[in-house]
Amino acid sequence: MDGKVYTEKVKNPRAGANIFSILTFSWVLRIFWVGYRRDLEVTDLYTPLKEHTSGILGIKLSKAWDKECEAYQRRLEESTKSGSQKKVKEPSLMNVLIKCFGLKTLLYGIFMAVMEILLRVLQPLLLGQLLRFFNDENMDKGYAYGCAAGVILCSALNVFVVHPYMMGILHMGMKIRVACCSLIYRKTLKMTRTALGETTIGQAVNLLSNDVNRFDVSIVFLHYLWLGPLETIIITYVMYHLIEVGVSSIIGVASLLMFIPLQAWLGKKSSELRLRTAIRTDERVRLTNEIISGIQAIKMYTWENPFSALIEKARKKEINVIRWASYIRGITMSFIIFSTRMSLFITVLAYVLFGYKITAEKVFMITAYYNSLRTTMTVFFPQGITQVAEAMVSIKRLQKFLMYDELSPAEIEEKNNKENVKENNKENITKNNKEIAKEKNKDDVMENNKENVKEDLIEQKTNDYPTVNQSNDSEYSICIENGTTKWLDYEREDTLQNINIKVRPGELIAIVGQVGSGKTSLLNVILRELRLQEGSIKVAEMRTVGTISGQVYSNYFRAGGNWCIIFMVSMLCILTQLAASGGDFFIARWVDLEENYMNETDDGVIENSNSPISRMECIYIYSGVTVLTIGVTLIRSWAFFCTCMRASMRLHDRMFRSISRATMRFFNTNTSGRVLNRFSKDMGAVDEMLPTALIDCIQIGLSLLGIIVVVAIANVWLLIPTVLVGIVFYYLRIFYLATSRSVKRLEGITRSPVFAHLSATLQGLPTIRAFGAEAILTKEFDNHQDLHSSAWYIFIASSRAFGFWLDVFCVVYIMLVTLSFLVLDNFTRGSIDSGYVGLAITQSIGLTGMFQWGMRQSAELENQMTSVERILEYSKVDSEPPLESTPDKKPKSEWPENGKIEFKNVFLRYAPLEPPVLKNLNFVIFPREKVGIVGRTGAGKSSLIQALFRLADVDGLIEIDGIDSGQIGLHDLRSKISIIPQEPFLFSGSLRRNLDPFDSYTDDPLWRALEEVELKEIGLEAHINEGGSNLSVGQRQLVCLARAIVRNNPILVLDEATANVDPRTDELIQTTIRKKFERCTVLTIAHRLNTVMDSDRILVMDAGNAVEFDHPHVLLQKETGYLKSMVQETGQAMAEALAGVARNCYQNRAFTAL
């Protein structure tokens, strides 16, 4: 399908990296440096690692799945033989994935568990010993420095363990996704016709664009489902015995564990909502795909409004489910802020009420442990529940797809027999050839099946102008491969031969040569005015470069609400952080009060009367701040996600309205896969991923600001290293973002061909099977996946490298904070409050992980904003003229009464700067006249219809019953002209809905129309599959004829309507048209001359000019003429028959031109 030739790329440096390079991610530095200096191009991508190539992974998973299915068949046969009533267990995709990828995934988890538990248990104990130094004057300072070194070392080891682990586990998730994508594609090539009728292109695209992506995310959190509870048990034991908090620790941890049932319930609801979301997204994407595929017919039928209503309804259903899923996500993310703070509050409160004195050593050791549990139990554990639950839903959806019936090898072999296919599926082959040609270039199929397919495809290949497709060589703006062309079909010499040109964006190219050397011809090929005989021309998908502009952010926020709403949500976010940081600061203040004004005796704690705040007042204040934090956090999350969902809804609606009103040139220059990518992947990112990244950035940004304030209060001199580290982080972020943006955009661009290839394959599956091209197309799909995998692997590697280097600097900052208090103690022995020391160190330790996550999420936010940027790009495409007429120009309801059409000096261009396709047309078609339009390929026949329907730029006048069609609304014009297109357009739903989407007619005229076209037995309520796949091509054409009968317009256009139908259907259509449209003006674009030789007149087109226009018999009387030449080329016997038809009609003609 795709004529893409994959150029040799640079070997992936990860393949030969040593252990130091792997641990420090230094092998990524080269791509960072290139990305910093300029925007990355596809040629900068590395070759995929052998372990994640699509072909290898696809074969591995396919074999495992086949074995699983074979085992199921054996169980089924055994159950049948034994007569058992017990249900046989179906094949499990989960079992197959575990067999293929389970062992390595488990080893990653075990390694991570050992290291994480060891470091997270040891570090708070060392911190406690360090804090004791500031209260114990007798403690050795060397011991304190040793404890400080231990705290720093634990943070450093954690950095060197976590990031390589995360890289490995993300790579594993990528391999699972690639394997599943490859398995899905291989499945589509083997599905039976019945199975294909049960699924849709939208559903298949959604599986590849959304469902398989769950593996990239869910595997990250998978191990925390068991690691979280295990770590909780160990930490509880340590707090109870080693820190000697006793029962209070159990109460505090129990309060934290109380959230787990709620998290489990939320995870279950999230899973249910994920399934409902997927179903509704499938429906919306399916509808969108149908509309994009049939947009020309929709415009000519004036169906934009009813289809927009269908999309709007489907989108509302989808967004309602996503909204509830977002609320759940908001509650889950709120746990990050208040769950551990609430547990600390309950632990401290219980400890105080039990009569004990709180100390800095105990409070901040407990704080450090709860901070550890906050990550595992309130971030990773609930995310694990949610993501794994959603992944299970996706696995079930994938498994359901894989369980569809498929052809046996013998059936596939039979269908690959050319003669059998040509006899039984000729109509489908012809139609699907055209569908494939729209999406992809067929050069690869031609090369590999040259002798078999030349006869069937050559006509289609010479009929079509070169399609402007997305090129995977997106470093080139224009790419011509093996281009050969000639000005006239019958010329022997090629005008251009074997042209290979690649033009990069921004390059200024001079074309020089002698007169007649082909300079102008080359430009005409690029402008699509001269068609290629062989080879392909490709124009790369638009790819913006540089930073995401502030206007993109502004447009997103304004889509969510007015500035008053945005301000209110912002204030809620700030108030949440003030409450949370206020609680952190107050507990440090309370500890100092306890140590300075409280004395612990055998009878309990005695409060010093000089204390500025009583103990009960501290309890009340701490309780109030904690409750405020919980309440404000929940309100903030609700308001934030409400705003995001509103923005998502509006962005989708604006983009769809823009696309539905776009000119046909837009659809001719953008593949359906590219457009569909905006509505599936990009819209999915805006719906779900962008809000999460945005709230993470806001939440972490405000938390970091709170930490800086707290640290500054504890030791104002720490502002100096804070500013220095902040500057380093700022430049690191710039260095990272330059590469991250480019890689993310390349990932988006290299993703589009995967969807387009799948969509084109499903549309052209009969043709693919007819010519045995499955292996070729599977190889192409694997190539598309490998290219995408290269971009994705660099993206996750650069992201992890950035996180690693940020955490290294965070460890340096922890070292500076920790050692600064020890150094400062040399000058102010005993005057440093241990509460503030503990607060500063625990807060700075929290920077590790959180800061790099926040910085990466800020980069991820910018990456996700590219989806908003791409959506906004499609929200501003060139639009057609207004659909409705202004009151002073609106024609009468009965217009046109006669159907007279007059062309006056008409020129048509497909783009303002292109040469005209129709040139100075001047002719009149009289009322009720039957006119045939003929001409050689590319003569301008179809362009004439484009001009009549105003589907392209028209200069001059086209008057219908004396009214200039260019002065009235498009709906007023198009609704009065019926058309039976060459490629019938049917959408999924009832037959009645296909005939009358507006519900403008009662059932009686619809039944009569079906009876006229002999489809009455099918029934109005019969279900039509996507694209009418459950009807033959002839039946689909008859449905289009029934539409024309129902509309009963005075003008009818037949665009080669019988070109692809069997003779009987052809005869039925011709007879019905003569009978039902006797008093109508009928324009017929002829593919076969015998269909128009009985016309009142024939208009002969050549190179965009009307060269002949008269009765066919009159034209055949000329000694030399265009029509006569075309008739003679059909052969002597056929020419005599055609001339006889024309002569008889001329002698018996009833029409006289007025």
CSV table of N, CA and C in Angstrom, one decimal, residues 989-1098:
chain,number,residue,atom,x,y,z
A,989,GLY,N,-26.6,1.8,10.3
A,989,GLY,CA,-27.9,2.2,10.8
A,989,GLY,C,-29.0,1.5,10.0
A,990,SER,N,-30.2,1.9,10.2
A,990,SER,CA,-31.4,1.3,9.4
A,990,SER,C,-31.4,1.8,8.0
A,991,LEU,N,-32.0,1.1,7.1
A,991,LEU,CA,-32.1,1.5,5.7
A,991,LEU,C,-33.0,2.8,5.6
A,992,ARG,N,-33.9,2.9,6.5
A,992,ARG,CA,-34.7,4.1,6.5
A,992,ARG,C,-33.9,5.3,6.8
A,993,ARG,N,-33.0,5.2,7.8
A,993,ARG,CA,-32.1,6.3,8.1
A,993,ARG,C,-31.2,6.7,6.9
A,994,ASN,N,-30.8,5.7,6.2
A,994,ASN,CA,-30.0,5.9,5.0
A,994,ASN,C,-30.7,6.6,3.9
A,995,LEU,N,-32.0,6.4,3.8
A,995,LEU,CA,-32.8,7.1,2.8
A,995,LEU,C,-33.2,8.5,3.2
A,996,ASP,N,-33.5,8.6,4.5
A,996,ASP,CA,-34.0,9.9,5.0
A,996,ASP,C,-33.5,10.3,6.4
A,997,PRO,N,-32.2,10.7,6.4
A,997,PRO,CA,-31.6,11.1,7.7
A,997,PRO,C,-32.4,12.2,8.4
A,998,PHE,N,-33.0,13.1,7.7
A,998,PHE,CA,-33.7,14.2,8.3
A,998,PHE,C,-35.1,13.8,8.9
A,999,ASP,N,-35.6,12.6,8.6
A,999,ASP,CA,-37.0,12.2,8.9
A,999,ASP,C,-38.0,13.2,8.3
A,1000,SER,N,-37.7,13.6,7.1
A,1000,SER,CA,-38.5,14.6,6.4
A,1000,SER,C,-39.7,13.9,5.7
A,1001,TYR,N,-39.7,12.6,5.5
A,1001,TYR,CA,-40.8,11.9,4.8
A,1001,TYR,C,-41.5,10.9,5.7
A,1002,THR,N,-42.7,10.6,5.3
A,1002,THR,CA,-43.4,9.5,6.0
A,1002,THR,C,-42.9,8.2,5.3
A,1003,ASP,N,-43.4,7.1,5.9
A,1003,ASP,CA,-42.9,5.8,5.4
A,1003,ASP,C,-43.4,5.5,3.9
A,1004,ASP,N,-44.6,6.0,3.5
A,1004,ASP,CA,-45.1,5.6,2.2
A,1004,ASP,C,-44.2,6.0,1.1
A,1005,PRO,N,-43.7,7.2,0.9
A,1005,PRO,CA,-42.8,7.4,-0.2
A,1005,PRO,C,-41.5,6.6,-0.2
A,1006,LEU,N,-41.1,6.3,1.0
A,1006,LEU,CA,-39.9,5.5,1.2
A,1006,LEU,C,-40.1,4.0,0.7
A,1007,TRP,N,-41.3,3.5,1.1
A,1007,TRP,CA,-41.6,2.2,0.6
A,1007,TRP,C,-41.8,2.1,-0.9
A,1008,ARG,N,-42.4,3.2,-1.5
A,1008,ARG,CA,-42.6,3.2,-2.9
A,1008,ARG,C,-41.2,3.3,-3.6
A,1009,ALA,N,-40.3,4.1,-3.1
A,1009,ALA,CA,-39.0,4.1,-3.7
A,1009,ALA,C,-38.3,2.8,-3.6
A,1010,LEU,N,-38.4,2.1,-2.5
A,1010,LEU,CA,-37.8,0.7,-2.4
A,1010,LEU,C,-38.4,-0.2,-3.5
A,1011,GLU,N,-39.7,-0.1,-3.6
A,1011,GLU,CA,-40.4,-0.9,-4.6
A,1011,GLU,C,-39.9,-0.6,-6.0
A,1012,GLU,N,-39.7,0.6,-6.3
A,1012,GLU,CA,-39.2,1.0,-7.6
A,1012,GLU,C,-37.9,0.4,-8.0
A,1013,VAL,N,-37.0,0.3,-6.9
A,1013,VAL,CA,-35.7,-0.3,-7.2
A,1013,VAL,C,-35.5,-1.7,-6.8
A,1014,GLU,N,-36.7,-2.4,-6.5
A,1014,GLU,CA,-36.8,-3.8,-6.2
A,1014,GLU,C,-36.0,-4.2,-4.9
A,1015,LEU,N,-36.1,-3.3,-3.9
A,1015,LEU,CA,-35.4,-3.6,-2.6
A,1015,LEU,C,-36.5,-3.7,-1.5
A,1016,LYS,N,-37.7,-3.8,-1.9
A,1016,LYS,CA,-38.8,-3.7,-0.9
A,1016,LYS,C,-38.7,-4.9,0.1
A,1017,GLU,N,-38.2,-6.0,-0.4
A,1017,GLU,CA,-38.1,-7.2,0.5
A,1017,GLU,C,-37.1,-7.0,1.6
A,1018,ILE,N,-36.1,-6.1,1.5
A,1018,ILE,CA,-35.1,-5.9,2.5
A,1018,ILE,C,-35.8,-5.2,3.7
A,1019,GLY,N,-36.7,-4.2,3.5
A,1019,GLY,CA,-37.4,-3.6,4.5
A,1019,GLY,C,-36.7,-2.3,5.0
A,1020,LEU,N,-37.5,-1.4,5.5
A,1020,LEU,CA,-37.0,-0.1,5.9
A,1020,LEU,C,-36.2,-0.2,7.2
A,1021,GLU,N,-36.5,-1.1,8.1
A,1021,GLU,CA,-35.8,-1.2,9.3
A,1021,GLU,C,-34.6,-2.2,9.3
A,1022,ALA,N,-34.3,-2.7,8.1
A,1022,ALA,CA,-33.1,-3.6,7.9
A,1022,ALA,C,-31.8,-2.8,8.3
A,1023,HIS,N,-31.0,-3.5,9.0
A,1023,HIS,CA,-29.7,-2.9,9.5
A,1023,HIS,C,-28.7,-2.9,8.4
A,1024,ILE,N,-28.0,-1.7,8.2
A,1024,ILE,CA,-27.0,-1.6,7.2
A,1024,ILE,C,-25.6,-1.5,8.0
A,1025,ASN,N,-24.7,-2.4,7.7
A,1025,ASN,CA,-23.4,-2.3,8.3
A,1025,ASN,C,-22.6,-1.1,7.8
A,1026,GLU,N,-21.5,-0.8,8.5
A,1026,GLU,CA,-20.6,0.3,8.1
A,1026,GLU,C,-20.2,0.2,6.6
A,1027,GLY,N,-20.4,1.2,5.9
A,1027,GLY,CA,-20.1,1.2,4.4
A,1027,GLY,C,-21.0,0.4,3.6
A,1028,GLY,N,-22.1,-0.2,4.2
A,1028,GLY,CA,-23.0,-1.0,3.5
A,1028,GLY,C,-22.4,-2.4,3.1
A,1029,SER,N,-21.5,-2.8,4.0
A,1029,SER,CA,-20.7,-4.0,3.7
A,1029,SER,C,-21.6,-5.3,3.6
A,1030,ASN,N,-22.8,-5.3,4.2
A,1030,ASN,CA,-23.7,-6.4,4.1
A,1030,ASN,C,-24.6,-6.4,2.9
A,1031,LEU,N,-24.4,-5.4,2.0
A,1031,LEU,CA,-25.1,-5.3,0.7
A,1031,LEU,C,-24.1,-5.4,-0.4
A,1032,SER,N,-24.5,-5.9,-1.6
A,1032,SER,CA,-23.6,-5.9,-2.7
A,1032,SER,C,-23.5,-4.5,-3.3
A,1033,VAL,N,-22.5,-4.3,-4.2
A,1033,VAL,CA,-22.3,-3.0,-4.7
A,1033,VAL,C,-23.5,-2.6,-5.5
A,1034,GLY,N,-24.1,-3.5,-6.2
A,1034,GLY,CA,-25.3,-3.2,-7.0
A,1034,GLY,C,-26.5,-2.7,-6.1
A,1035,GLN,N,-26.7,-3.4,-4.9
A,1035,GLN,CA,-27.7,-3.0,-4.0
A,1035,GLN,C,-27.4,-1.7,-3.4
A,1036,ARG,N,-26.2,-1.4,-3.1
A,1036,ARG,CA,-25.8,-0.1,-2.6
A,1036,ARG,C,-26.2,1.0,-3.6
A,1037,GLN,N,-25.9,0.8,-4.8
A,1037,GLN,CA,-26.2,1.7,-5.9
A,1037,GLN,C,-27.7,1.9,-6.0
A,1038,LEU,N,-28.5,0.8,-5.8
A,1038,LEU,CA,-29.9,1.0,-5.9
A,1038,LEU,C,-30.5,1.8,-4.7
A,1039,VAL,N,-29.8,1.7,-3.5
A,1039,VAL,CA,-30.2,2.5,-2.4
A,1039,VAL,C,-30.0,4.0,-2.7
A,1040,CYS,N,-28.9,4.3,-3.4
A,1040,CYS,CA,-28.7,5.7,-3.8
A,1040,CYS,C,-29.7,6.1,-4.8
A,1041,LEU,N,-30.1,5.2,-5.7
A,1041,LEU,CA,-31.2,5.6,-6.7
A,1041,LEU,C,-32.5,5.8,-5.9
A,1042,ALA,N,-32.8,5.0,-4.9
A,1042,ALA,CA,-34.0,5.2,-4.1
A,1042,ALA,C,-34.0,6.6,-3.4
A,1043,ARG,N,-32.8,7.0,-3.0
A,1043,ARG,CA,-32.7,8.4,-2.4
A,1043,ARG,C,-33.1,9.4,-3.4
A,1044,ALA,N,-32.6,9.3,-4.6
A,1044,ALA,CA,-32.9,10.3,-5.7
A,1044,ALA,C,-34.4,10.3,-6.0
A,1045,ILE,N,-35.0,9.1,-5.9
A,1045,ILE,CA,-36.5,9.0,-6.2
A,1045,ILE,C,-37.3,9.7,-5.1
A,1046,VAL,N,-36.8,9.5,-3.8
A,1046,VAL,CA,-37.5,10.1,-2.7
A,1046,VAL,C,-37.4,11.6,-2.8
A,1047,ARG,N,-36.2,12.1,-3.1
A,1047,ARG,CA,-36.0,13.6,-3.1
A,1047,ARG,C,-36.7,14.2,-4.3
A,1048,ASN,N,-36.8,13.5,-5.4
A,1048,ASN,CA,-37.6,14.0,-6.6
A,1048,ASN,C,-37.3,15.4,-7.0
A,1049,ASN,N,-36.0,15.6,-7.2
A,1049,ASN,CA,-35.5,16.9,-7.6
A,1049,ASN,C,-35.6,17.1,-9.1
A,1050,PRO,N,-35.7,18.3,-9.7
A,1050,PRO,CA,-35.8,18.4,-11.1
A,1050,PRO,C,-34.5,18.2,-11.8
A,1051,ILE,N,-33.4,18.1,-11.1
A,1051,ILE,CA,-32.1,17.9,-11.7
A,1051,ILE,C,-31.5,16.6,-11.1
A,1052,LEU,N,-31.0,15.7,-11.9
A,1052,LEU,CA,-30.4,14.5,-11.5
A,1052,LEU,C,-29.0,14.3,-12.1
A,1053,VAL,N,-28.0,14.0,-11.3
A,1053,VAL,CA,-26.7,13.8,-11.8
A,1053,VAL,C,-26.3,12.3,-11.5
A,1054,LEU,N,-25.8,11.6,-12.6
A,1054,LEU,CA,-25.3,10.3,-12.4
A,1054,LEU,C,-23.8,10.3,-12.7
A,1055,ASP,N,-23.0,10.1,-11.7
A,1055,ASP,CA,-21.6,10.1,-11.8
A,1055,ASP,C,-21.0,8.7,-12.1
A,1056,GLU,N,-21.1,8.2,-13.3
A,1056,GLU,CA,-20.7,6.9,-13.7
A,1056,GLU,C,-21.3,5.9,-12.7
A,1057,ALA,N,-22.6,6.1,-12.5
A,1057,ALA,CA,-23.4,5.3,-11.5
A,1057,ALA,C,-23.4,3.8,-11.8
A,1058,THR,N,-23.3,3.4,-13.0
A,1058,THR,CA,-23.4,2.0,-13.3
A,1058,THR,C,-22.0,1.4,-13.7
A,1059,ALA,N,-21.0,2.0,-13.4
A,1059,ALA,CA,-19.6,1.6,-13.8
A,1059,ALA,C,-19.2,0.3,-13.2
A,1060,ASN,N,-19.7,0.0,-11.9
A,1060,ASN,CA,-19.2,-1.1,-11.2
A,1060,ASN,C,-20.3,-2.1,-10.8
A,1061,VAL,N,-21.4,-2.1,-11.6
A,1061,VAL,CA,-22.5,-3.0,-11.2
A,1061,VAL,C,-22.7,-4.1,-12.3
A,1062,ASP,N,-23.4,-5.1,-12.0
A,1062,ASP,CA,-23.7,-6.2,-12.9
A,1062,ASP,C,-24.7,-5.7,-14.0
A,1063,PRO,N,-24.7,-6.4,-15.1
A,1063,PRO,CA,-25.6,-6.0,-16.2
A,1063,PRO,C,-27.1,-5.9,-15.8
A,1064,ARG,N,-27.6,-6.8,-15.0
A,1064,ARG,CA,-29.0,-6.7,-14.6
A,1064,ARG,C,-29.3,-5.4,-13.8
A,1065,THR,N,-28.4,-5.2,-12.8
A,1065,THR,CA,-28.6,-3.9,-12.0
A,1065,THR,C,-28.5,-2.7,-12.9
A,1066,ASP,N,-27.5,-2.8,-13.8
A,1066,ASP,CA,-27.3,-1.7,-14.8
A,1066,ASP,C,-28.6,-1.4,-15.5
A,1067,GLU,N,-29.2,-2.5,-16.0
A,1067,GLU,CA,-30.5,-2.3,-16.8
A,1067,GLU,C,-31.6,-1.8,-15.9
A,1068,LEU,N,-31.7,-2.2,-14.7
A,1068,LEU,CA,-32.7,-1.8,-13.7
A,1068,LEU,C,-32.5,-0.3,-13.5
A,1069,ILE,N,-31.3,0.1,-13.2
A,1069,ILE,CA,-31.0,1.6,-13.0
A,1069,ILE,C,-31.4,2.4,-14.2
A,1070,GLN,N,-31.0,2.0,-15.4
A,1070,GLN,CA,-31.3,2.8,-16.6
A,1070,GLN,C,-32.8,2.9,-16.8
A,1071,THR,N,-33.5,1.7,-16.7
A,1071,THR,CA,-34.9,1.7,-16.9
A,1071,THR,C,-35.6,2.6,-15.9
A,1072,THR,N,-35.2,2.5,-14.6
A,1072,THR,CA,-35.9,3.3,-13.6
A,1072,THR,C,-35.6,4.8,-13.8
A,1073,ILE,N,-34.4,5.1,-14.2
A,1073,ILE,CA,-34.1,6.6,-14.4
A,1073,ILE,C,-35.0,7.1,-15.6
A,1074,ARG,N,-35.1,6.3,-16.7
A,1074,ARG,CA,-35.9,6.8,-17.8
A,1074,ARG,C,-37.3,7.0,-17.4
A,1075,LYS,N,-37.8,6.1,-16.5
A,1075,LYS,CA,-39.2,6.1,-16.1
A,1075,LYS,C,-39.5,7.2,-15.1
A,1076,LYS,N,-38.7,7.3,-14.0
A,1076,LYS,CA,-39.0,8.1,-12.9
A,1076,LYS,C,-38.5,9.6,-13.1
A,1077,PHE,N,-37.5,9.7,-14.0
A,1077,PHE,CA,-36.9,11.1,-14.2
A,1077,PHE,C,-37.1,11.6,-15.6
A,1078,GLU,N,-38.3,11.1,-16.2
A,1078,GLU,CA,-38.6,11.5,-17.5
A,1078,GLU,C,-38.7,13.0,-17.7
A,1079,ARG,N,-39.3,13.7,-16.7
A,1079,ARG,CA,-39.5,15.1,-16.7
A,1079,ARG,C,-38.4,15.9,-16.0
A,1080,CYS,N,-37.3,15.3,-15.8
A,1080,CYS,CA,-36.2,15.9,-15.1
A,1080,CYS,C,-35.0,16.2,-16.0
A,1081,THR,N,-34.2,17.1,-15.7
A,1081,THR,CA,-32.9,17.3,-16.4
A,1081,THR,C,-31.9,16.3,-15.8
A,1082,VAL,N,-31.3,15.5,-16.7
A,1082,VAL,CA,-30.5,14.4,-16.2
A,1082,VAL,C,-29.1,14.6,-16.9
A,1083,LEU,N,-28.0,14.6,-16.0
A,1083,LEU,CA,-26.7,14.7,-16.5
A,1083,LEU,C,-26.0,13.3,-16.1
A,1084,THR,N,-25.4,12.7,-17.1
A,1084,THR,CA,-24.8,11.4,-16.9
A,1084,THR,C,-23.4,11.4,-17.3
A,1085,ILE,N,-22.5,11.2,-16.3
A,1085,ILE,CA,-21.1,11.0,-16.7
A,1085,ILE,C,-20.9,9.6,-17.1
A,1086,ALA,N,-20.4,9.4,-18.3
A,1086,ALA,CA,-20.4,8.1,-18.9
A,1086,ALA,C,-19.0,7.4,-18.7
A,1087,HIS,N,-19.0,6.2,-18.2
A,1087,HIS,CA,-17.8,5.4,-18.2
A,1087,HIS,C,-17.9,4.4,-19.4
A,1088,ARG,N,-19.1,4.0,-19.8
A,1088,ARG,CA,-19.3,3.2,-21.0
A,1088,ARG,C,-20.2,4.0,-21.9
A,1089,LEU,N,-19.8,4.1,-23.2
A,1089,LEU,CA,-20.5,4.9,-24.1
A,1089,LEU,C,-21.9,4.4,-24.4
A,1090,ASN,N,-22.1,3.1,-24.3
A,1090,ASN,CA,-23.5,2.6,-24.6
A,1090,ASN,C,-24.5,3.1,-23.6
A,1091,THR,N,-24.1,3.7,-22.5
A,1091,THR,CA,-25.1,4.2,-21.5
A,1091,THR,C,-25.6,5.6,-21.8
A,1092,VAL,N,-24.9,6.3,-22.8
A,1092,VAL,CA,-25.4,7.6,-23.1
A,1092,VAL,C,-25.6,7.9,-24.5
A,1093,MET,N,-25.5,6.8,-25.4
A,1093,MET,CA,-25.7,7.1,-26.8
A,1093,MET,C,-27.2,7.4,-27.1
A,1094,ASP,N,-28.1,7.1,-26.2
A,1094,ASP,CA,-29.5,7.5,-26.4
A,1094,ASP,C,-29.9,8.8,-25.8
A,1095,SER,N,-28.8,9.6,-25.4
A,1095,SER,CA,-29.1,10.9,-24.7
A,1095,SER,C,-29.5,11.9,-25.8
A,1096,ASP,N,-30.2,13.0,-25.3
A,1096,ASP,CA,-30.6,14.1,-26.1
A,1096,ASP,C,-29.4,14.8,-26.7
A,1097,ARG,N,-28.4,15.0,-25.9
A,1097,ARG,CA,-27.1,15.5,-26.4
A,1097,ARG,C,-26.0,14.9,-25.6
A,1098,ILE,N,-24.8,15.0,-26.2
A,1098,ILE,CA,-23.6,14.6,-25.5
A,1098,ILE,C,-22.6,15.7,-25.4
